[in-house]
Amino acid sequence: MSPGTPGTRGTSFRRIHAALHLLAAAVELATPESEGWIAQMVAPSADDAGWVYLRMTRSVPTVLQA
């Protein structure tokens, strides 16, 4: 399906893609600047759906002491 072509539910891929960008931006801006978090977006072109992932780029290993 090409951008601008309505999906099976009548929403164009372009509109879904733009909405996912807005959501990813809101998630990115809501995370603390001191943290190494990245909001990533996935929008398959053939579906009327997409995903926004929040990924930690830096993590500190947890050390348990017995």
Short mmCIF file of C-alpha atoms in Angstrom, two decimals:
data_model
loop_
_atom_site.label_atom_id
_atom_site.label_comp_id
_atom_site.label_asym_id
_atom_site.label_seq_id
_atom_site.Cartn_x
_atom_site.Cartn_y
_atom_site.Cartn_z
CA MET A 1 0.00 0.00 0.00
CA SER A 2 1.46 3.36 -0.93
CA PRO A 3 1.36 6.52 1.19
CA GLY A 4 -1.93 8.36 0.73
CA THR A 5 -3.82 5.17 -0.16
CA PRO A 6 -6.70 4.47 2.24
CA GLY A 7 -6.24 1.42 4.43
CA THR A 8 -8.83 -1.27 4.93
CA ARG A 9 -10.54 0.80 7.62
CA GLY A 10 -10.45 4.01 5.59
CA THR A 11 -7.46 5.68 7.25
CA SER A 12 -4.57 6.51 4.95
CA PHE A 13 -1.10 5.21 5.73
CA ARG A 14 0.13 8.81 5.70
CA ARG A 15 -2.32 9.81 8.46
CA ILE A 16 -1.42 6.74 10.58
CA HIS A 17 2.29 7.42 10.08
CA ALA A 18 1.88 11.08 11.14
CA ALA A 19 -0.13 10.09 14.23
CA LEU A 20 2.57 7.61 15.25
CA HIS A 21 5.21 10.32 14.85
CA LEU A 22 3.18 12.58 17.17
CA LEU A 23 2.84 9.79 19.74
CA ALA A 24 6.55 8.95 19.57
CA ALA A 25 7.41 12.65 20.02
CA ALA A 26 5.12 12.92 23.07
CA VAL A 27 6.69 9.81 24.62
CA GLU A 28 10.20 11.07 23.86
CA LEU A 29 9.48 14.48 25.43
CA ALA A 30 7.92 12.86 28.53
CA THR A 31 11.10 10.95 29.39
CA PRO A 32 13.77 12.58 31.58
CA GLU A 33 16.58 14.22 29.59
CA SER A 34 19.16 12.66 31.90
CA GLU A 35 18.04 9.17 30.91
CA GLY A 36 19.14 7.35 27.75
CA TRP A 37 15.68 6.50 26.46
CA ILE A 38 14.66 6.50 22.80
CA ALA A 39 11.12 6.35 21.45
CA GLN A 40 11.01 4.31 18.25
CA MET A 41 8.13 3.94 15.83
CA VAL A 42 7.14 1.04 13.59
CA ALA A 43 4.45 1.50 10.95
CA PRO A 44 3.99 -1.40 8.55
CA SER A 45 2.69 -0.05 5.26
CA ALA A 46 0.13 -2.80 4.73
CA ASP A 47 -1.65 -2.51 8.11
CA ASP A 48 -3.89 0.07 9.72
CA ALA A 49 -1.74 -0.12 12.82
CA GLY A 50 1.65 0.77 14.18
CA TRP A 51 3.70 0.68 17.35
CA VAL A 52 5.74 3.07 19.44
CA TYR A 53 8.46 1.48 21.57
CA LEU A 54 10.34 3.10 24.43
CA ARG A 55 13.83 1.63 24.48
CA MET A 56 16.49 2.18 27.12
CA THR A 57 19.86 2.80 25.51
CA ARG A 58 21.82 2.83 28.76
CA SER A 59 21.24 0.47 31.60
CA VAL A 60 23.04 -0.16 34.83
CA PRO A 61 23.37 -3.86 35.70
CA THR A 62 21.73 -4.82 38.96
CA VAL A 63 24.11 -6.44 41.41
CA LEU A 64 22.57 -8.55 44.13
CA GLN A 65 24.53 -9.27 47.26
CA ALA A 66 23.66 -12.28 49.41
#
